[in-house]
């Protein structure tokens, strides 16, 4: 059990609510592990790199999504499938976040922590 790697960030929700921040985290972590090219188009990836990236991705997705994409054996294909599933969020979430951001006023909150909480919610 000591060899099991802990999750480094929150897995995407089955609804895709946190997909945009998750994919950014994935790209950053794969870059740090020198495996970012495994999820880029037109790449020459060894089987070992492909397997390592796929293990990392499967370890950091929701169990329901893991079962949905159980047969996918390529990290690029897995990322593309998830992107296809949750791509619509950019169209829905971004305008709402921009609207919330434009209406955010410090004077509407009783404490700084309430303001910070709302601010971080909009940013995420």
PDB file of C-alpha atoms in Angstrom:
ATOM      1  CA  UNK A   1       0.000   0.000   0.000  1.00  0.00           C
ATOM      2  CA  UNK A   2       2.942   2.352   0.550  1.00  0.00           C
ATOM      3  CA  UNK A   3       3.692   2.339  -3.183  1.00  0.00           C
ATOM      4  CA  UNK A   4       0.253   3.568  -4.181  1.00  0.00           C
ATOM      5  CA  UNK A   5       0.568   7.158  -5.330  1.00  0.00           C
ATOM      6  CA  UNK A   6      -1.828   9.580  -3.672  1.00  0.00           C
ATOM      7  CA  UNK A   7      -3.964  11.733  -5.902  1.00  0.00           C
ATOM      8  CA  UNK A   8      -2.230  15.030  -6.500  1.00  0.00           C
ATOM      9  CA  UNK A   9      -5.442  16.904  -7.374  1.00  0.00           C
ATOM     10  CA  UNK A  10      -9.199  16.415  -7.377  1.00  0.00           C
ATOM     11  CA  UNK A  11     -10.597  14.046 -10.002  1.00  0.00           C
ATOM     12  CA  UNK A  12     -13.106  15.482 -12.473  1.00  0.00           C
ATOM     13  CA  UNK A  13     -16.698  15.178 -11.352  1.00  0.00           C
ATOM     14  CA  UNK A  14     -18.936  12.976 -13.503  1.00  0.00           C
ATOM     15  CA  UNK A  15     -20.849  16.141 -14.433  1.00  0.00           C
ATOM     16  CA  UNK A  16     -17.593  17.753 -15.557  1.00  0.00           C
ATOM     17  CA  UNK A  17     -17.993  20.674 -13.183  1.00  0.00           C
ATOM     18  CA  UNK A  18     -14.256  20.867 -12.467  1.00  0.00           C
ATOM     19  CA  UNK A  19     -13.006  19.510 -15.806  1.00  0.00           C
ATOM     20  CA  UNK A  20     -11.315  22.718 -16.936  1.00  0.00           C
ATOM     21  CA  UNK A  21      -9.140  22.967 -13.821  1.00  0.00           C
ATOM     22  CA  UNK A  22      -8.512  19.201 -13.903  1.00  0.00           C
ATOM     23  CA  UNK A  23      -7.197  19.188 -17.475  1.00  0.00           C
ATOM     24  CA  UNK A  24      -4.882  22.084 -16.639  1.00  0.00           C
ATOM     25  CA  UNK A  25      -3.561  20.138 -13.632  1.00  0.00           C
ATOM     26  CA  UNK A  26      -3.094  17.039 -15.795  1.00  0.00           C
ATOM     27  CA  UNK A  27      -1.120  18.952 -18.400  1.00  0.00           C
ATOM     28  CA  UNK A  28       1.096  20.522 -15.742  1.00  0.00           C
ATOM     29  CA  UNK A  29       1.778  17.225 -13.986  1.00  0.00           C
ATOM     30  CA  UNK A  30       2.477  15.378 -17.231  1.00  0.00           C
ATOM     31  CA  UNK A  31       4.854  18.189 -18.229  1.00  0.00           C
ATOM     32  CA  UNK A  32       6.657  17.844 -14.911  1.00  0.00           C
ATOM     33  CA  UNK A  33       6.983  14.095 -15.487  1.00  0.00           C
ATOM     34  CA  UNK A  34       8.172  14.752 -19.071  1.00  0.00           C
ATOM     35  CA  UNK A  35       5.113  12.933 -20.442  1.00  0.00           C
ATOM     36  CA  UNK A  36       3.124  15.867 -21.846  1.00  0.00           C
ATOM     37  CA  UNK A  37       3.801  14.703 -25.409  1.00  0.00           C
ATOM     38  CA  UNK A  38       1.720  11.581 -24.709  1.00  0.00           C
ATOM     39  CA  UNK A  39      -1.491  13.628 -24.923  1.00  0.00           C
ATOM     40  CA  UNK A  40      -0.443  15.770 -27.907  1.00  0.00           C
ATOM     41  CA  UNK A  41      -1.484  15.054 -31.488  1.00  0.00           C
ATOM     42  CA  UNK A  42       1.034  13.469 -33.892  1.00  0.00           C
ATOM     43  CA  UNK A  43       3.375  12.140 -31.256  1.00  0.00           C
ATOM     44  CA  UNK A  44       5.878   9.327 -31.279  1.00  0.00           C
ATOM     45  CA  UNK A  45       5.413   7.719 -27.890  1.00  0.00           C
ATOM     46  CA  UNK A  46       6.951   4.538 -26.593  1.00  0.00           C
ATOM     47  CA  UNK A  47       4.694   1.885 -25.090  1.00  0.00           C
ATOM     48  CA  UNK A  48       6.247   2.504 -21.678  1.00  0.00           C
ATOM     49  CA  UNK A  49       5.508   6.244 -21.808  1.00  0.00           C
ATOM     50  CA  UNK A  50       1.982   5.584 -23.047  1.00  0.00           C
ATOM     51  CA  UNK A  51       1.335   3.125 -20.207  1.00  0.00           C
ATOM     52  CA  UNK A  52       2.797   5.475 -17.575  1.00  0.00           C
ATOM     53  CA  UNK A  53       0.659   8.388 -18.782  1.00  0.00           C
ATOM     54  CA  UNK A  54      -2.461   6.222 -18.975  1.00  0.00           C
ATOM     55  CA  UNK A  55      -1.929   4.933 -15.432  1.00  0.00           C
ATOM     56  CA  UNK A  56      -1.521   8.520 -14.240  1.00  0.00           C
ATOM     57  CA  UNK A  57      -4.695   9.668 -16.018  1.00  0.00           C
ATOM     58  CA  UNK A  58      -6.786   6.720 -14.869  1.00  0.00           C
ATOM     59  CA  UNK A  59      -5.582   7.261 -11.305  1.00  0.00           C
ATOM     60  CA  UNK A  60      -6.804  10.863 -11.465  1.00  0.00           C
ATOM     61  CA  UNK A  61     -10.313  10.441 -12.885  1.00  0.00           C
ATOM     62  CA  UNK A  62     -13.627   9.679 -11.245  1.00  0.00           C
ATOM     63  CA  UNK A  63     -14.478   5.965 -10.881  1.00  0.00           C
ATOM     64  CA  UNK A  64     -17.574   6.356 -13.061  1.00  0.00           C
ATOM     65  CA  UNK A  65     -15.472   7.900 -15.829  1.00  0.00           C
ATOM     66  CA  UNK A  66     -12.882   5.187 -15.349  1.00  0.00           C
ATOM     67  CA  UNK A  67     -15.496   2.503 -16.041  1.00  0.00           C
ATOM     68  CA  UNK A  68     -16.952   4.453 -18.946  1.00  0.00           C
ATOM     69  CA  UNK A  69     -13.555   4.560 -20.673  1.00  0.00           C
ATOM     70  CA  UNK A  70     -12.339   1.165 -19.504  1.00  0.00           C
ATOM     71  CA  UNK A  71     -11.348  -0.021 -22.981  1.00  0.00           C
ATOM     72  CA  UNK A  72      -9.324   3.082 -23.924  1.00  0.00           C
ATOM     73  CA  UNK A  73      -5.627   2.194 -24.009  1.00  0.00           C
ATOM     74  CA  UNK A  74      -4.147   5.433 -25.316  1.00  0.00           C
ATOM     75  CA  UNK A  75      -3.766   8.561 -23.133  1.00  0.00           C
ATOM     76  CA  UNK A  76      -4.325  10.823 -26.141  1.00  0.00           C
ATOM     77  CA  UNK A  77      -7.601   9.061 -26.951  1.00  0.00           C
ATOM     78  CA  UNK A  78      -8.715   9.235 -23.301  1.00  0.00           C
ATOM     79  CA  UNK A  79      -8.041  12.979 -23.162  1.00  0.00           C
ATOM     80  CA  UNK A  80      -9.850  13.525 -26.451  1.00  0.00           C
ATOM     81  CA  UNK A  81     -12.862  11.517 -25.262  1.00  0.00           C
ATOM     82  CA  UNK A  82     -13.044  13.504 -22.026  1.00  0.00           C
ATOM     83  CA  UNK A  83     -12.622  16.739 -23.960  1.00  0.00           C
ATOM     84  CA  UNK A  84     -15.464  15.787 -26.303  1.00  0.00           C
ATOM     85  CA  UNK A  85     -17.643  14.936 -23.306  1.00  0.00           C
ATOM     86  CA  UNK A  86     -16.995  18.170 -21.386  1.00  0.00           C
ATOM     87  CA  UNK A  87     -16.034  20.698 -24.091  1.00  0.00           C
ATOM     88  CA  UNK A  88     -19.434  22.353 -23.892  1.00  0.00           C
ATOM     89  CA  UNK A  89     -18.511  23.655 -20.429  1.00  0.00           C
ATOM     90  CA  UNK A  90     -16.382  26.417 -21.936  1.00  0.00           C
ATOM     91  CA  UNK A  91     -19.488  27.756 -23.638  1.00  0.00           C
ATOM     92  CA  UNK A  92     -21.607  27.505 -20.476  1.00  0.00           C
ATOM     93  CA  UNK A  93     -19.231  28.140 -17.576  1.00  0.00           C
ATOM     94  CA  UNK A  94     -17.085  30.964 -18.951  1.00  0.00           C
ATOM     95  CA  UNK A  95     -19.927  33.447 -19.629  1.00  0.00           C
ATOM     96  CA  UNK A  96     -21.370  32.770 -16.152  1.00  0.00           C
ATOM     97  CA  UNK A  97     -17.971  33.278 -14.529  1.00  0.00           C
ATOM     98  CA  UNK A  98     -17.405  36.512 -16.458  1.00  0.00           C
ATOM     99  CA  UNK A  99     -20.822  37.752 -15.389  1.00  0.00           C
ATOM    100  CA  UNK A 100     -20.165  36.860 -11.731  1.00  0.00           C
ATOM    101  CA  UNK A 101     -16.754  38.524 -11.958  1.00  0.00           C
ATOM    102  CA  UNK A 102     -18.199  41.765 -13.343  1.00  0.00           C
ATOM    103  CA  UNK A 103     -20.774  41.903 -10.517  1.00  0.00           C
ATOM    104  CA  UNK A 104     -18.333  41.059  -7.711  1.00  0.00           C
ATOM    105  CA  UNK A 105     -17.999  43.935  -5.235  1.00  0.00           C
ATOM    106  CA  UNK A 106     -16.023  43.884  -2.024  1.00  0.00           C
ATOM    107  CA  UNK A 107     -18.600  46.034  -0.240  1.00  0.00           C
ATOM    108  CA  UNK A 108     -21.264  43.313  -0.698  1.00  0.00           C
ATOM    109  CA  UNK A 109     -19.549  41.044   1.846  1.00  0.00           C
ATOM    110  CA  UNK A 110     -19.394  41.244   5.618  1.00  0.00           C
ATOM    111  CA  UNK A 111     -15.930  39.695   5.915  1.00  0.00           C
ATOM    112  CA  UNK A 112     -12.827  39.394   3.795  1.00  0.00           C
ATOM    113  CA  UNK A 113     -13.000  35.601   4.016  1.00  0.00           C
ATOM    114  CA  UNK A 114     -16.500  35.583   2.482  1.00  0.00           C
ATOM    115  CA  UNK A 115     -15.227  37.768  -0.344  1.00  0.00           C
ATOM    116  CA  UNK A 116     -12.177  35.523  -0.859  1.00  0.00           C
ATOM    117  CA  UNK A 117     -14.362  32.428  -0.864  1.00  0.00           C
ATOM    118  CA  UNK A 118     -16.611  33.856  -3.565  1.00  0.00           C
ATOM    119  CA  UNK A 119     -13.630  35.125  -5.523  1.00  0.00           C
ATOM    120  CA  UNK A 120     -11.946  31.707  -5.525  1.00  0.00           C
ATOM    121  CA  UNK A 121     -15.220  30.051  -6.487  1.00  0.00           C
ATOM    122  CA  UNK A 122     -15.502  32.297  -9.548  1.00  0.00           C
ATOM    123  CA  UNK A 123     -11.869  31.748 -10.493  1.00  0.00           C
ATOM    124  CA  UNK A 124     -12.137  27.985 -10.227  1.00  0.00           C
TER     125      UNK A 124
END
